[in-house]
Amino acid sequence: MTAPTSTPLTPYATLLGFTRYVDRTGPTKATFVGGLRKQRASRSGFNPHGQFVKALKADVAFHTGGSHLAQVADLVKPRWRPLYQALVPGATAWLHSLGDPAGVDLAQTRDVLAMLGDLPVKINPQFGIRYADGRAEAVRLHFDETEPSEEATLATLHLMARHMDAVLPHAEPVLVDVRRGVTHRMPEGARPEQIERWLAGEAAAFRAIWSTAA
């Protein structure tokens, strides 16, 4: 009698997972992908930033200029308060950098399952914003203590731009470094075809590591 075999897990990454992967070098890449694979197999994972994002979106939607952010740290479980308290000042500064709250509205974005070579990557900005002059931005938030690297920023913005017709038509992708209140945009002179080749190579390596981690 042969032992039952488990169904192999298809390689898959979220935008956050893939951009964190491209940020790593050497053996740490394999360790990171192995961790993602185990997390997927166990269906574990918890997003501690959920209430924070809701508060930020509420301030945009209701033109309240940061009042929801000011209260959110008191509403979460005590274990998450230090995290939220560290995030609020930068997020509030970013909110104020948008200009008059009445001139900015919340825009609905859609998640997209993109293919990078043979690797499915979930493109999932947190929300969109639309300005009174008609401009729109699809916003991805960076919560880490360290600033986003050039590689992670390029990968994030390129993959969002690649699928913007589905995510939020005619919008510009932005990566907001929440702790520092800084907005990152695609640098002038960036060459999409070069970025695409680089990411295709990274995706192929990701798939290979995923398979050997089984």
PDB file of C-alpha atoms in Angstrom:
ATOM      1  CA  MET A   1       0.000   0.000   0.000  1.00  0.00           C
ATOM      2  CA  THR A   2       1.447   3.345  -0.984  1.00  0.00           C
ATOM      3  CA  ALA A   3       1.286   6.308   1.340  1.00  0.00           C
ATOM      4  CA  PRO A   4      -1.016   9.110   0.220  1.00  0.00           C
ATOM      5  CA  THR A   5       0.773  12.033  -1.347  1.00  0.00           C
ATOM      6  CA  SER A   6      -0.150  15.617  -0.610  1.00  0.00           C
ATOM      7  CA  THR A   7      -1.047  17.948  -3.427  1.00  0.00           C
ATOM      8  CA  PRO A   8       1.962  20.129  -4.242  1.00  0.00           C
ATOM      9  CA  LEU A   9       1.567  23.796  -3.448  1.00  0.00           C
ATOM     10  CA  THR A  10       1.571  25.999  -6.536  1.00  0.00           C
ATOM     11  CA  PRO A  11       4.210  28.755  -6.320  1.00  0.00           C
ATOM     12  CA  TYR A  12       2.490  32.030  -5.464  1.00  0.00           C
ATOM     13  CA  ALA A  13       3.445  35.391  -3.990  1.00  0.00           C
ATOM     14  CA  THR A  14       1.737  38.538  -2.817  1.00  0.00           C
ATOM     15  CA  LEU A  15       3.185  41.846  -3.942  1.00  0.00           C
ATOM     16  CA  LEU A  16       4.621  42.331  -0.448  1.00  0.00           C
ATOM     17  CA  GLY A  17       6.118  38.845  -0.361  1.00  0.00           C
ATOM     18  CA  PHE A  18       7.694  39.122  -3.806  1.00  0.00           C
ATOM     19  CA  THR A  19       9.170  42.584  -3.233  1.00  0.00           C
ATOM     20  CA  ARG A  20      10.631  41.449   0.098  1.00  0.00           C
ATOM     21  CA  TYR A  21      12.121  38.499  -1.736  1.00  0.00           C
ATOM     22  CA  VAL A  22      13.841  40.610  -4.408  1.00  0.00           C
ATOM     23  CA  ASP A  23      15.279  42.726  -1.598  1.00  0.00           C
ATOM     24  CA  ARG A  24      17.205  39.752  -0.237  1.00  0.00           C
ATOM     25  CA  THR A  25      20.525  38.321  -1.355  1.00  0.00           C
ATOM     26  CA  GLY A  26      22.256  34.953  -1.349  1.00  0.00           C
ATOM     27  CA  PRO A  27      21.027  32.215   1.018  1.00  0.00           C
ATOM     28  CA  THR A  28      18.512  34.542   2.684  1.00  0.00           C
ATOM     29  CA  LYS A  29      16.381  34.326  -0.485  1.00  0.00           C
ATOM     30  CA  ALA A  30      15.933  30.569  -0.051  1.00  0.00           C
ATOM     31  CA  THR A  31      15.182  30.925   3.663  1.00  0.00           C
ATOM     32  CA  PHE A  32      12.577  33.589   2.937  1.00  0.00           C
ATOM     33  CA  VAL A  33      10.800  31.596   0.204  1.00  0.00           C
ATOM     34  CA  GLY A  34      10.808  28.508   2.415  1.00  0.00           C
ATOM     35  CA  GLY A  35       9.089  30.547   5.118  1.00  0.00           C
ATOM     36  CA  LEU A  36       6.452  31.801   2.670  1.00  0.00           C
ATOM     37  CA  ARG A  37       5.813  28.236   1.535  1.00  0.00           C
ATOM     38  CA  LYS A  38       5.333  26.981   5.099  1.00  0.00           C
ATOM     39  CA  GLN A  39       3.016  29.890   5.866  1.00  0.00           C
ATOM     40  CA  ARG A  40       0.963  29.053   2.777  1.00  0.00           C
ATOM     41  CA  ALA A  41       0.797  25.365   3.702  1.00  0.00           C
ATOM     42  CA  SER A  42      -0.395  26.148   7.227  1.00  0.00           C
ATOM     43  CA  ARG A  43      -2.702  28.936   6.001  1.00  0.00           C
ATOM     44  CA  SER A  44      -1.256  31.100   8.752  1.00  0.00           C
ATOM     45  CA  GLY A  45      -0.672  34.801   8.648  1.00  0.00           C
ATOM     46  CA  PHE A  46      -2.104  37.831  10.387  1.00  0.00           C
ATOM     47  CA  ASN A  47      -2.176  41.439   9.255  1.00  0.00           C
ATOM     48  CA  PRO A  48      -1.600  43.718  12.268  1.00  0.00           C
ATOM     49  CA  HIS A  49      -2.142  46.839  10.154  1.00  0.00           C
ATOM     50  CA  GLY A  50      -5.820  46.269   9.274  1.00  0.00           C
ATOM     51  CA  GLN A  51      -7.349  48.810  11.668  1.00  0.00           C
ATOM     52  CA  PHE A  52      -4.652  51.332  10.834  1.00  0.00           C
ATOM     53  CA  VAL A  53      -5.447  51.166   7.120  1.00  0.00           C
ATOM     54  CA  LYS A  54      -9.171  51.514   7.879  1.00  0.00           C
ATOM     55  CA  ALA A  55      -8.503  54.669   9.908  1.00  0.00           C
ATOM     56  CA  LEU A  56      -6.325  56.176   7.172  1.00  0.00           C
ATOM     57  CA  LYS A  57      -8.935  55.405   4.513  1.00  0.00           C
ATOM     58  CA  ALA A  58     -11.654  56.918   6.717  1.00  0.00           C
ATOM     59  CA  ASP A  59      -9.689  60.158   7.028  1.00  0.00           C
ATOM     60  CA  VAL A  60      -9.404  60.351   3.237  1.00  0.00           C
ATOM     61  CA  ALA A  61     -13.025  59.379   2.589  1.00  0.00           C
ATOM     62  CA  PHE A  62     -14.542  61.731   5.163  1.00  0.00           C
ATOM     63  CA  HIS A  63     -12.037  64.582   4.621  1.00  0.00           C
ATOM     64  CA  THR A  64     -11.200  64.596   8.334  1.00  0.00           C
ATOM     65  CA  GLY A  65      -7.484  65.376   8.043  1.00  0.00           C
ATOM     66  CA  GLY A  66      -6.227  62.806  10.548  1.00  0.00           C
ATOM     67  CA  SER A  67      -8.838  62.607  13.312  1.00  0.00           C
ATOM     68  CA  HIS A  68      -9.384  58.876  12.760  1.00  0.00           C
ATOM     69  CA  LEU A  69      -5.632  58.260  12.817  1.00  0.00           C
ATOM     70  CA  ALA A  70      -5.342  60.236  16.048  1.00  0.00           C
ATOM     71  CA  GLN A  71      -7.743  57.842  17.784  1.00  0.00           C
ATOM     72  CA  VAL A  72      -6.778  54.492  16.292  1.00  0.00           C
ATOM     73  CA  ALA A  73      -3.876  53.666  18.643  1.00  0.00           C
ATOM     74  CA  ASP A  74      -6.279  53.780  21.591  1.00  0.00           C
ATOM     75  CA  LEU A  75      -8.692  51.364  19.899  1.00  0.00           C
ATOM     76  CA  VAL A  76      -6.362  48.432  19.206  1.00  0.00           C
ATOM     77  CA  LYS A  77      -5.195  45.726  21.583  1.00  0.00           C
ATOM     78  CA  PRO A  78      -2.408  46.894  23.908  1.00  0.00           C
ATOM     79  CA  ARG A  79       0.185  44.700  22.165  1.00  0.00           C
ATOM     80  CA  TRP A  80      -0.276  46.674  18.927  1.00  0.00           C
ATOM     81  CA  ARG A  81      -0.287  50.172  20.443  1.00  0.00           C
ATOM     82  CA  PRO A  82       3.482  50.777  20.183  1.00  0.00           C
ATOM     83  CA  LEU A  83       3.324  49.844  16.486  1.00  0.00           C
ATOM     84  CA  TYR A  84       0.388  52.153  15.803  1.00  0.00           C
ATOM     85  CA  GLN A  85       1.923  54.991  17.806  1.00  0.00           C
ATOM     86  CA  ALA A  86       5.059  54.701  15.657  1.00  0.00           C
ATOM     87  CA  LEU A  87       3.018  54.821  12.441  1.00  0.00           C
ATOM     88  CA  VAL A  88       0.564  57.641  13.172  1.00  0.00           C
ATOM     89  CA  PRO A  89       2.883  60.706  12.938  1.00  0.00           C
ATOM     90  CA  GLY A  90       4.259  59.810   9.497  1.00  0.00           C
ATOM     91  CA  ALA A  91       0.857  58.808   8.155  1.00  0.00           C
ATOM     92  CA  THR A  92      -0.631  62.070   9.393  1.00  0.00           C
ATOM     93  CA  ALA A  93       2.179  64.027   7.731  1.00  0.00           C
ATOM     94  CA  TRP A  94       1.527  62.177   4.463  1.00  0.00           C
ATOM     95  CA  LEU A  95      -2.197  62.902   4.738  1.00  0.00           C
ATOM     96  CA  HIS A  96      -1.473  66.617   5.183  1.00  0.00           C
ATOM     97  CA  SER A  97       0.911  66.549   2.197  1.00  0.00           C
ATOM     98  CA  LEU A  98      -2.057  65.746  -0.056  1.00  0.00           C
ATOM     99  CA  GLY A  99      -3.389  69.283   0.394  1.00  0.00           C
ATOM    100  CA  ASP A 100      -6.868  70.431   1.322  1.00  0.00           C
ATOM    101  CA  PRO A 101      -8.744  67.352   2.646  1.00  0.00           C
ATOM    102  CA  ALA A 102     -11.847  68.480   0.743  1.00  0.00           C
ATOM    103  CA  GLY A 103      -9.916  68.160  -2.534  1.00  0.00           C
ATOM    104  CA  VAL A 104      -9.028  64.493  -2.105  1.00  0.00           C
ATOM    105  CA  ASP A 105     -11.388  61.519  -2.303  1.00  0.00           C
ATOM    106  CA  LEU A 106     -10.996  57.811  -1.717  1.00  0.00           C
ATOM    107  CA  ALA A 107     -10.957  55.695  -4.885  1.00  0.00           C
ATOM    108  CA  GLN A 108     -11.691  51.987  -5.101  1.00  0.00           C
ATOM    109  CA  THR A 109      -8.829  49.795  -6.319  1.00  0.00           C
ATOM    110  CA  ARG A 110      -9.068  46.194  -7.509  1.00  0.00           C
ATOM    111  CA  ASP A 111      -6.672  43.378  -6.679  1.00  0.00           C
ATOM    112  CA  VAL A 112      -5.163  41.639  -9.701  1.00  0.00           C
ATOM    113  CA  LEU A 113      -3.517  38.238 -10.024  1.00  0.00           C
ATOM    114  CA  ALA A 114      -0.610  38.946 -12.372  1.00  0.00           C
ATOM    115  CA  MET A 115       1.708  36.474 -14.050  1.00  0.00           C
ATOM    116  CA  LEU A 116       5.420  37.162 -13.888  1.00  0.00           C
ATOM    117  CA  GLY A 117       6.716  34.419 -16.130  1.00  0.00           C
ATOM    118  CA  ASP A 118       5.147  31.343 -14.538  1.00  0.00           C
ATOM    119  CA  LEU A 119       4.786  32.926 -11.097  1.00  0.00           C
ATOM    120  CA  PRO A 120       1.387  34.311 -10.017  1.00  0.00           C
ATOM    121  CA  VAL A 121       1.791  37.536  -8.037  1.00  0.00           C
ATOM    122  CA  LYS A 122      -1.139  39.226  -6.304  1.00  0.00           C
ATOM    123  CA  ILE A 123      -1.084  42.974  -6.984  1.00  0.00           C
ATOM    124  CA  ASN A 124      -2.974  44.502  -4.063  1.00  0.00           C
ATOM    125  CA  PRO A 125      -2.650  48.224  -3.293  1.00  0.00           C
ATOM    126  CA  GLN A 126      -4.383  49.234  -0.079  1.00  0.00           C
ATOM    127  CA  PHE A 127      -6.542  51.950  -1.684  1.00  0.00           C
ATOM    128  CA  GLY A 128      -6.658  54.716  -4.259  1.00  0.00           C
ATOM    129  CA  ILE A 129      -7.011  58.471  -4.029  1.00  0.00           C
ATOM    130  CA  ARG A 130      -8.494  60.888  -6.518  1.00  0.00           C
ATOM    131  CA  TYR A 131      -7.745  64.618  -6.580  1.00  0.00           C
ATOM    132  CA  ALA A 132     -10.115  67.412  -7.489  1.00  0.00           C
ATOM    133  CA  ASP A 133      -8.195  68.024 -10.743  1.00  0.00           C
ATOM    134  CA  GLY A 134      -8.902  64.445 -11.869  1.00  0.00           C
ATOM    135  CA  ARG A 135      -5.502  62.903 -11.080  1.00  0.00           C
ATOM    136  CA  ALA A 136      -5.576  59.527  -9.338  1.00  0.00           C
ATOM    137  CA  GLU A 137      -3.034  57.431  -7.441  1.00  0.00           C
ATOM    138  CA  ALA A 138      -3.043  53.771  -6.439  1.00  0.00           C
ATOM    139  CA  VAL A 139      -1.447  53.604  -2.988  1.00  0.00           C
ATOM    140  CA  ARG A 140       0.681  50.811  -1.603  1.00  0.00           C
ATOM    141  CA  LEU A 141       1.829  51.315   2.003  1.00  0.00           C
ATOM    142  CA  HIS A 142       5.273  50.445   3.391  1.00  0.00           C
ATOM    143  CA  PHE A 143       5.142  49.876   7.155  1.00  0.00           C
ATOM    144  CA  ASP A 144       8.637  48.563   7.935  1.00  0.00           C
ATOM    145  CA  GLU A 145      11.046  50.298  10.307  1.00  0.00           C
ATOM    146  CA  THR A 146      13.620  50.470   7.513  1.00  0.00           C
ATOM    147  CA  GLU A 147      13.056  52.618   4.447  1.00  0.00           C
ATOM    148  CA  PRO A 148      12.018  50.789   1.278  1.00  0.00           C
ATOM    149  CA  SER A 149      15.055  49.872  -0.801  1.00  0.00           C
ATOM    150  CA  GLU A 150      15.469  51.033  -4.381  1.00  0.00           C
ATOM    151  CA  GLU A 151      14.898  47.450  -5.572  1.00  0.00           C
ATOM    152  CA  ALA A 152      11.716  46.924  -3.571  1.00  0.00           C
ATOM    153  CA  THR A 153      10.397  50.330  -4.632  1.00  0.00           C
ATOM    154  CA  LEU A 154      11.075  49.698  -8.332  1.00  0.00           C
ATOM    155  CA  ALA A 155       9.507  46.243  -8.200  1.00  0.00           C
ATOM    156  CA  THR A 156       6.398  47.488  -6.382  1.00  0.00           C
ATOM    157  CA  LEU A 157       5.789  50.481  -8.643  1.00  0.00           C
ATOM    158  CA  HIS A 158       6.541  48.581 -11.862  1.00  0.00           C
ATOM    159  CA  LEU A 159       4.165  45.711 -11.071  1.00  0.00           C
ATOM    160  CA  MET A 160       1.396  48.113 -10.063  1.00  0.00           C
ATOM    161  CA  ALA A 161       1.908  50.200 -13.214  1.00  0.00           C
ATOM    162  CA  ARG A 162       1.965  47.051 -15.360  1.00  0.00           C
ATOM    163  CA  HIS A 163      -1.633  46.280 -14.320  1.00  0.00           C
ATOM    164  CA  MET A 164      -2.999  49.755 -13.631  1.00  0.00           C
ATOM    165  CA  ASP A 165      -5.735  49.395 -16.264  1.00  0.00           C
ATOM    166  CA  ALA A 166      -7.316  46.792 -13.988  1.00  0.00           C
ATOM    167  CA  VAL A 167      -6.211  48.184 -10.594  1.00  0.00           C
ATOM    168  CA  LEU A 168      -7.341  51.813 -11.035  1.00  0.00           C
ATOM    169  CA  PRO A 169      -7.483  53.056 -14.640  1.00  0.00           C
ATOM    170  CA  HIS A 170      -5.348  56.112 -15.495  1.00  0.00           C
ATOM    171  CA  ALA A 171      -3.850  56.247 -11.995  1.00  0.00           C
ATOM    172  CA  GLU A 172      -0.203  56.624 -11.028  1.00  0.00           C
ATOM    173  CA  PRO A 173       1.288  54.002  -8.684  1.00  0.00           C
ATOM    174  CA  VAL A 174       2.815  55.337  -5.465  1.00  0.00           C
ATOM    175  CA  LEU A 175       4.564  53.650  -2.557  1.00  0.00           C
ATOM    176  CA  VAL A 176       4.061  55.521   0.717  1.00  0.00           C
ATOM    177  CA  ASP A 177       6.703  55.031   3.410  1.00  0.00           C
ATOM    178  CA  VAL A 178       4.269  55.365   6.301  1.00  0.00           C
ATOM    179  CA  ARG A 179       6.730  55.894   9.157  1.00  0.00           C
ATOM    180  CA  ARG A 180       8.477  58.755   7.378  1.00  0.00           C
ATOM    181  CA  GLY A 181       5.435  60.147   5.540  1.00  0.00           C
ATOM    182  CA  VAL A 182       7.296  59.996   2.214  1.00  0.00           C
ATOM    183  CA  THR A 183       5.786  59.198  -1.193  1.00  0.00           C
ATOM    184  CA  HIS A 184       7.891  57.235  -3.689  1.00  0.00           C
ATOM    185  CA  ARG A 185       7.119  57.396  -7.409  1.00  0.00           C
ATOM    186  CA  MET A 186       8.662  55.719 -10.423  1.00  0.00           C
ATOM    187  CA  PRO A 187      11.974  57.525 -11.000  1.00  0.00           C
ATOM    188  CA  GLU A 188      12.441  59.484 -14.180  1.00  0.00           C
ATOM    189  CA  GLY A 189      14.482  57.541 -16.692  1.00  0.00           C
ATOM    190  CA  ALA A 190      13.369  54.146 -15.377  1.00  0.00           C
ATOM    191  CA  ARG A 191      13.327  51.588 -18.190  1.00  0.00           C
ATOM    192  CA  PRO A 192      10.302  49.288 -17.899  1.00  0.00           C
ATOM    193  CA  GLU A 193      11.775  46.688 -20.257  1.00  0.00           C
ATOM    194  CA  GLN A 194      14.918  46.357 -18.118  1.00  0.00           C
ATOM    195  CA  ILE A 195      12.889  46.144 -14.906  1.00  0.00           C
ATOM    196  CA  GLU A 196      10.662  43.500 -16.529  1.00  0.00           C
ATOM    197  CA  ARG A 197      13.676  41.345 -17.486  1.00  0.00           C
ATOM    198  CA  TRP A 198      15.123  41.664 -13.990  1.00  0.00           C
ATOM    199  CA  LEU A 199      11.830  40.702 -12.328  1.00  0.00           C
ATOM    200  CA  ALA A 200      11.302  37.790 -14.728  1.00  0.00           C
ATOM    201  CA  GLY A 201      14.659  36.388 -13.614  1.00  0.00           C
ATOM    202  CA  GLU A 202      13.762  36.899  -9.959  1.00  0.00           C
ATOM    203  CA  ALA A 203      10.393  35.181 -10.494  1.00  0.00           C
ATOM    204  CA  ALA A 204      12.042  32.170 -12.156  1.00  0.00           C
ATOM    205  CA  ALA A 205      14.454  31.838  -9.234  1.00  0.00           C
ATOM    206  CA  PHE A 206      11.553  32.183  -6.773  1.00  0.00           C
ATOM    207  CA  ARG A 207       9.747  29.276  -8.478  1.00  0.00           C
ATOM    208  CA  ALA A 208      12.862  27.133  -8.418  1.00  0.00           C
ATOM    209  CA  ILE A 209      13.466  27.783  -4.704  1.00  0.00           C
ATOM    210  CA  TRP A 210       9.791  27.095  -3.935  1.00  0.00           C
ATOM    211  CA  SER A 211       9.987  23.709  -5.649  1.00  0.00           C
ATOM    212  CA  THR A 212      13.183  22.648  -3.876  1.00  0.00           C
ATOM    213  CA  ALA A 213      11.709  23.711  -0.527  1.00  0.00           C
ATOM    214  CA  ALA A 214       9.018  21.023  -0.835  1.00  0.00           C
TER     215      ALA A 214
END
